[in-house]
Amino acid sequence: DGGITQSPKYLFRKEGQNVTLSCEQNLNHDAMYWYRQDPGQGLRLIYYSQIVNDFQKGDIAEGYSVSREKKESFPLTVTSAQKNPTAFYLCASSLAGGGNTIYFGEGSWLTVV
Amino acid sequence: SQKIEQNSEALNIQEGKTATLTCNYTNYSPAYLQWYRQDPGRGPVFLLLIRENEKEKRKERLKVTFDTTLKQSLFHITASQPADSATYLCALANAGNNRKLIWGLGTSLAVNP
C-alpha cells in the first residue's frame, strides 16, 4: 500500500541526547514536511523539502536538523539544543507546488525523560 | 495580525443531525483552504479542498463552503454518525509565500448515539 511510514511510534530521550525520527514515503512525492503538534497549538512547520538535496527551515527550525538524500526519505533529528522537545511529530508529503493534498504519517511521540 | 480561528469549544450533536464547523481568518488572501480529520494519536487525513474562486464543494455527506467576503469557511457533515467523532482541522494556503499552509487549532466533534 502507498503511504508514509514514521518510526518509531514512541521514543524517549534523555537530556542532552540527539534522536532521529524516520520518515519514508512510497507515494513518489517531491515535497516532504515535518510538523510538530502540541496540545492547544496548531500544527507548526519545522522543516520542509521540495526536492532531493534541498530543504528549507519552517517556523520553528531551531534545535532540529534534516536531510533529504533520497526522494522517499526525510529523517528529522531532534538535537540537544531543542529545549522543549516533548511533542507529537508528524511527517507529511505532497506533490510539488501549491494546491495539493498533504498526506500525513501516523506520527511519532517523543518524550524527554 | 494574521489569524485563523476555529470553534474552540467542542461540538456535541445527536446522531443523524448536521454538524457545522467554522473556520474564520483575518489578514490573509487565501488561494485555497483545506479540511482534515484527525483522530487521537494519529496523523490528519485530508477531506476536502476548496479554492478561493469556488463557493461550495461536496463529497458524499461532507460539504464545504468558502465566503471570501466574510472570510469564512463552513464545514458540514450531514446525517452525522458516531464514527464522525474526531477533531477537524482547517488549513489555509496564502496566495504567494510558496502557498505554505497555515493551520487552525481544530474543533473537536462528538456525535452521540
mmCIF file of C-alpha atoms in Angstrom:
data_model
loop_
_atom_site.group_PDB
_atom_site.id
_atom_site.type_symbol
_atom_site.label_atom_id
_atom_site.label_comp_id
_atom_site.label_asym_id
_atom_site.label_seq_id
_atom_site.Cartn_x
_atom_site.Cartn_y
_atom_site.Cartn_z
ATOM 1 C CA ASP A 1 0.000 0.000 0.000
ATOM 2 C CA GLY A 2 1.173 3.538 -0.707
ATOM 3 C CA GLY A 3 1.723 5.815 2.210
ATOM 4 C CA ILE A 4 4.028 7.424 4.716
ATOM 5 C CA THR A 5 5.765 5.424 7.405
ATOM 6 C CA GLN A 6 7.104 7.052 10.525
ATOM 7 C CA SER A 7 9.197 5.285 13.120
ATOM 8 C CA PRO A 8 9.412 4.813 15.957
ATOM 9 C CA LYS A 9 5.883 5.484 17.187
ATOM 10 C CA TYR A 10 7.129 6.196 20.716
ATOM 11 C CA LEU A 11 10.570 7.464 21.643
ATOM 12 C CA PHE A 12 12.118 8.504 24.912
ATOM 13 C CA ARG A 13 15.095 10.832 25.003
ATOM 14 C CA LYS A 14 17.398 11.628 27.835
ATOM 15 C CA GLU A 15 18.521 15.175 28.411
ATOM 16 C CA GLY A 16 21.461 16.050 26.170
ATOM 17 C CA GLN A 17 20.822 13.317 23.613
ATOM 18 C CA ASN A 18 20.128 13.669 19.930
ATOM 19 C CA VAL A 19 17.408 11.459 18.473
ATOM 20 C CA THR A 20 16.385 10.822 14.891
ATOM 21 C CA LEU A 21 12.845 10.225 13.687
ATOM 22 C CA SER A 22 12.485 8.281 10.486
ATOM 23 C CA CYS A 23 10.060 9.141 7.670
ATOM 24 C CA GLU A 24 9.710 7.129 4.473
ATOM 25 C CA GLN A 25 7.143 7.594 1.685
ATOM 26 C CA ASN A 26 6.371 5.495 -1.369
ATOM 27 C CA LEU A 27 3.950 7.955 -2.955
ATOM 28 C CA ASN A 28 6.601 9.335 -5.318
ATOM 29 C CA HIS A 29 6.032 12.804 -3.855
ATOM 30 C CA ASP A 30 8.626 15.501 -4.356
ATOM 31 C CA ALA A 31 7.682 17.565 -1.297
ATOM 32 C CA MET A 32 8.071 16.393 2.285
ATOM 33 C CA TYR A 33 7.416 18.139 5.582
ATOM 34 C CA TRP A 34 7.936 17.829 9.316
ATOM 35 C CA TYR A 35 5.385 19.291 11.712
ATOM 36 C CA ARG A 36 5.207 19.460 15.452
ATOM 37 C CA GLN A 37 1.882 19.306 17.286
ATOM 38 C CA ASP A 38 1.456 20.403 20.901
ATOM 39 C CA PRO A 39 -1.774 20.491 22.926
ATOM 40 C CA GLY A 40 -3.628 23.746 22.355
ATOM 41 C CA GLN A 41 -1.455 24.712 19.405
ATOM 42 C CA GLY A 42 -1.894 24.196 15.718
ATOM 43 C CA LEU A 43 0.475 22.246 13.549
ATOM 44 C CA ARG A 44 3.772 24.085 13.331
ATOM 45 C CA LEU A 45 6.153 23.568 10.436
ATOM 46 C CA ILE A 46 9.696 22.570 11.385
ATOM 47 C CA TYR A 47 11.335 21.906 8.015
ATOM 48 C CA TYR A 48 10.223 21.181 4.503
ATOM 49 C CA SER A 49 11.839 19.919 1.323
ATOM 50 C CA GLN A 50 10.570 20.389 -2.186
ATOM 51 C CA ILE A 51 13.252 18.355 -3.940
ATOM 52 C CA VAL A 52 16.056 15.966 -3.158
ATOM 53 C CA ASN A 53 19.162 17.542 -1.620
ATOM 54 C CA ASP A 54 17.300 20.738 -0.781
ATOM 55 C CA PHE A 55 15.314 21.782 2.286
ATOM 56 C CA GLN A 56 14.142 24.978 3.992
ATOM 57 C CA LYS A 57 13.508 25.990 7.562
ATOM 58 C CA GLY A 58 9.941 26.293 8.686
ATOM 59 C CA ASP A 59 8.626 28.380 11.541
ATOM 60 C CA ILE A 60 10.325 26.508 14.404
ATOM 61 C CA ALA A 61 13.530 25.007 12.987
ATOM 62 C CA GLU A 62 15.808 25.847 15.913
ATOM 63 C CA GLY A 63 17.110 22.717 17.602
ATOM 64 C CA TYR A 64 16.205 20.462 14.675
ATOM 65 C CA SER A 65 18.023 19.219 11.582
ATOM 66 C CA VAL A 66 17.002 17.264 8.497
ATOM 67 C CA SER A 67 18.462 15.682 5.393
ATOM 68 C CA ARG A 68 16.958 14.755 2.038
ATOM 69 C CA GLU A 69 19.420 12.433 0.339
ATOM 70 C CA LYS A 70 16.701 10.306 -1.243
ATOM 71 C CA LYS A 71 13.304 11.258 -2.625
ATOM 72 C CA GLU A 72 11.500 8.802 -0.376
ATOM 73 C CA SER A 73 13.255 9.634 2.898
ATOM 74 C CA PHE A 74 13.240 12.739 5.116
ATOM 75 C CA PRO A 75 14.617 11.998 8.603
ATOM 76 C CA LEU A 76 14.366 14.555 11.393
ATOM 77 C CA THR A 77 16.987 14.854 14.117
ATOM 78 C CA VAL A 78 15.951 16.459 17.378
ATOM 79 C CA THR A 79 19.148 17.814 18.852
ATOM 80 C CA SER A 80 20.043 18.596 22.435
ATOM 81 C CA ALA A 81 19.684 22.267 21.516
ATOM 82 C CA GLN A 82 15.904 21.828 21.344
ATOM 83 C CA LYS A 83 14.873 22.891 24.832
ATOM 84 C CA ASN A 84 11.331 21.562 24.830
ATOM 85 C CA PRO A 85 11.263 18.557 22.529
ATOM 86 C CA THR A 86 8.409 16.616 24.117
ATOM 87 C CA ALA A 87 5.684 16.637 21.443
ATOM 88 C CA PHE A 88 3.887 14.716 18.730
ATOM 89 C CA TYR A 89 5.833 14.842 15.455
ATOM 90 C CA LEU A 90 4.175 14.430 12.093
ATOM 91 C CA CYS A 91 5.842 13.775 8.767
ATOM 92 C CA ALA A 92 3.941 14.546 5.574
ATOM 93 C CA SER A 93 4.369 14.604 1.825
ATOM 94 C CA SER A 94 2.674 16.062 -1.233
ATOM 95 C CA LEU A 95 3.137 16.658 -4.914
ATOM 96 C CA ALA A 96 5.252 19.716 -5.580
ATOM 97 C CA GLY A 97 3.582 23.086 -5.949
ATOM 98 C CA GLY A 98 0.618 24.614 -4.201
ATOM 99 C CA GLY A 99 -2.933 23.357 -4.050
ATOM 100 C CA ASN A 100 -2.038 19.743 -3.407
ATOM 101 C CA THR A 101 -3.290 17.374 -0.766
ATOM 102 C CA ILE A 102 -0.873 16.709 2.071
ATOM 103 C CA TYR A 103 -0.589 13.113 3.228
ATOM 104 C CA PHE A 104 0.482 12.526 6.796
ATOM 105 C CA GLY A 105 2.185 9.671 8.565
ATOM 106 C CA GLU A 106 0.846 8.248 11.806
ATOM 107 C CA GLY A 107 3.096 10.413 13.927
ATOM 108 C CA SER A 108 5.840 9.853 16.493
ATOM 109 C CA TRP A 109 5.586 10.672 20.174
ATOM 110 C CA LEU A 110 8.817 11.989 21.660
ATOM 111 C CA THR A 111 9.184 12.302 25.408
ATOM 112 C CA VAL A 112 12.171 13.668 27.282
ATOM 113 C CA VAL A 113 12.962 11.745 30.467
ATOM 114 C CA SER B 1 -2.255 40.425 12.777
ATOM 115 C CA GLN B 2 -2.931 37.290 10.775
ATOM 116 C CA LYS B 3 -5.175 34.719 12.411
ATOM 117 C CA ILE B 4 -7.026 31.556 11.529
ATOM 118 C CA GLU B 5 -9.630 30.525 14.067
ATOM 119 C CA GLN B 6 -11.840 27.526 14.579
ATOM 120 C CA ASN B 7 -14.508 26.924 17.229
ATOM 121 C CA SER B 8 -12.500 26.373 20.381
ATOM 122 C CA GLU B 9 -15.289 24.603 22.207
ATOM 123 C CA ALA B 10 -16.089 21.011 21.439
ATOM 124 C CA LEU B 11 -19.216 20.427 19.415
ATOM 125 C CA ASN B 12 -21.639 17.774 20.662
ATOM 126 C CA ILE B 13 -24.506 16.722 18.434
ATOM 127 C CA GLN B 14 -27.001 13.924 18.181
ATOM 128 C CA GLU B 15 -26.588 11.186 15.605
ATOM 129 C CA GLY B 16 -28.419 11.979 12.392
ATOM 130 C CA LYS B 17 -28.120 15.749 12.781
ATOM 131 C CA THR B 18 -25.942 18.033 10.675
ATOM 132 C CA ALA B 19 -22.663 19.166 12.204
ATOM 133 C CA THR B 20 -21.391 22.588 11.157
ATOM 134 C CA LEU B 21 -17.844 23.651 11.903
ATOM 135 C CA THR B 22 -16.450 27.114 11.310
ATOM 136 C CA CYS B 23 -13.074 28.383 10.141
ATOM 137 C CA ASN B 24 -12.525 32.156 10.174
ATOM 138 C CA TYR B 25 -9.448 34.014 9.029
ATOM 139 C CA THR B 26 -8.147 37.564 9.123
ATOM 140 C CA ASN B 27 -5.474 39.345 7.115
ATOM 141 C CA TYR B 28 -4.917 36.507 4.690
ATOM 142 C CA SER B 29 -5.566 36.311 0.966
ATOM 143 C CA PRO B 30 -6.160 32.592 0.644
ATOM 144 C CA ALA B 31 -5.503 30.745 -2.559
ATOM 145 C CA TYR B 32 -7.360 27.740 -1.164
ATOM 146 C CA LEU B 33 -8.496 26.156 2.059
ATOM 147 C CA GLN B 34 -8.385 22.507 3.098
ATOM 148 C CA TRP B 35 -10.195 20.480 5.735
ATOM 149 C CA TYR B 36 -8.665 17.492 7.510
ATOM 150 C CA ARG B 37 -9.855 14.971 10.049
ATOM 151 C CA GLN B 38 -7.612 13.903 12.926
ATOM 152 C CA ASP B 39 -8.275 11.043 15.316
ATOM 153 C CA PRO B 40 -6.496 10.934 18.702
ATOM 154 C CA GLY B 41 -2.845 9.971 18.398
ATOM 155 C CA ARG B 42 -2.935 9.762 14.608
ATOM 156 C CA GLY B 43 -1.979 11.923 11.662
ATOM 157 C CA PRO B 44 -4.543 14.180 9.947
ATOM 158 C CA VAL B 45 -6.377 12.818 6.928
ATOM 159 C CA PHE B 46 -7.362 15.061 4.015
ATOM 160 C CA LEU B 47 -11.078 15.528 3.405
ATOM 161 C CA LEU B 48 -11.778 18.427 1.057
ATOM 162 C CA LEU B 49 -10.088 21.344 -0.674
ATOM 163 C CA ILE B 50 -11.873 24.483 -1.846
ATOM 164 C CA ARG B 51 -10.282 27.224 -3.938
ATOM 165 C CA GLU B 52 -10.805 30.944 -3.492
ATOM 166 C CA ASN B 53 -12.934 31.170 -6.622
ATOM 167 C CA GLU B 54 -15.240 28.327 -5.525
ATOM 168 C CA LYS B 55 -18.309 28.762 -3.340
ATOM 169 C CA GLU B 56 -19.050 25.166 -2.418
ATOM 170 C CA LYS B 57 -17.620 21.658 -2.637
ATOM 171 C CA ARG B 58 -19.294 18.367 -1.779
ATOM 172 C CA LYS B 59 -18.108 14.846 -1.144
ATOM 173 C CA GLU B 60 -20.644 12.274 -0.026
ATOM 174 C CA ARG B 61 -22.001 13.560 3.341
ATOM 175 C CA LEU B 62 -19.469 16.384 3.508
ATOM 176 C CA LYS B 63 -19.910 19.933 2.252
ATOM 177 C CA VAL B 64 -17.542 22.880 2.427
ATOM 178 C CA THR B 65 -18.397 26.494 1.665
ATOM 179 C CA PHE B 66 -15.998 29.375 1.231
ATOM 180 C CA ASP B 67 -17.012 33.015 1.593
ATOM 181 C CA THR B 68 -14.080 35.331 0.901
ATOM 182 C CA THR B 69 -16.206 38.361 1.785
ATOM 183 C CA LEU B 70 -16.981 37.031 5.254
ATOM 184 C CA LYS B 71 -13.507 35.460 5.387
ATOM 185 C CA GLN B 72 -15.039 32.211 6.489
ATOM 186 C CA SER B 73 -15.304 28.565 5.540
ATOM 187 C CA LEU B 74 -18.029 26.295 6.866
ATOM 188 C CA PHE B 75 -17.675 22.515 7.011
ATOM 189 C CA HIS B 76 -20.871 20.467 7.193
ATOM 190 C CA ILE B 77 -21.371 16.786 7.935
ATOM 191 C CA THR B 78 -24.917 15.697 7.174
ATOM 192 C CA ALA B 79 -26.588 12.655 8.709
ATOM 193 C CA SER B 80 -23.804 12.531 11.274
ATOM 194 C CA GLN B 81 -22.692 9.222 12.777
ATOM 195 C CA PRO B 82 -20.729 8.382 15.943
ATOM 196 C CA ALA B 83 -17.853 7.367 13.641
ATOM 197 C CA ASP B 84 -17.609 11.023 12.578
ATOM 198 C CA SER B 85 -16.388 11.903 16.071
ATOM 199 C CA ALA B 86 -12.904 13.392 15.687
ATOM 200 C CA THR B 87 -11.059 16.686 15.556
ATOM 201 C CA TYR B 88 -11.420 18.624 12.325
ATOM 202 C CA LEU B 89 -8.665 20.950 11.176
ATOM 203 C CA CYS B 90 -8.816 23.701 8.613
ATOM 204 C CA ALA B 91 -5.670 24.783 6.794
ATOM 205 C CA LEU B 92 -5.311 27.868 4.651
ATOM 206 C CA ALA B 93 -2.788 28.441 1.894
ATOM 207 C CA ASN B 94 -1.998 32.088 1.475
ATOM 208 C CA ALA B 95 -1.521 33.389 -2.048
ATOM 209 C CA GLY B 96 2.202 33.763 -2.669
ATOM 210 C CA ASN B 97 4.641 32.791 0.102
ATOM 211 C CA ASN B 98 5.070 29.375 -1.555
ATOM 212 C CA ARG B 99 1.467 28.740 -0.529
ATOM 213 C CA LYS B 100 2.615 27.489 2.855
ATOM 214 C CA LEU B 101 -0.272 26.034 4.832
ATOM 215 C CA ILE B 102 -1.437 27.833 7.973
ATOM 216 C CA TRP B 103 -3.295 25.540 10.360
ATOM 217 C CA GLY B 104 -6.183 26.174 12.711
ATOM 218 C CA LEU B 105 -6.229 24.555 16.147
ATOM 219 C CA GLY B 106 -9.090 22.263 15.210
ATOM 220 C CA THR B 107 -12.585 21.679 16.531
ATOM 221 C CA SER B 108 -13.463 18.528 18.412
ATOM 222 C CA LEU B 109 -16.728 16.936 17.281
ATOM 223 C CA ALA B 110 -18.589 14.315 19.304
ATOM 224 C CA VAL B 111 -21.592 12.604 17.726
ATOM 225 C CA ASN B 112 -23.738 10.929 20.343
ATOM 226 C CA PRO B 113 -25.770 7.806 19.506
#
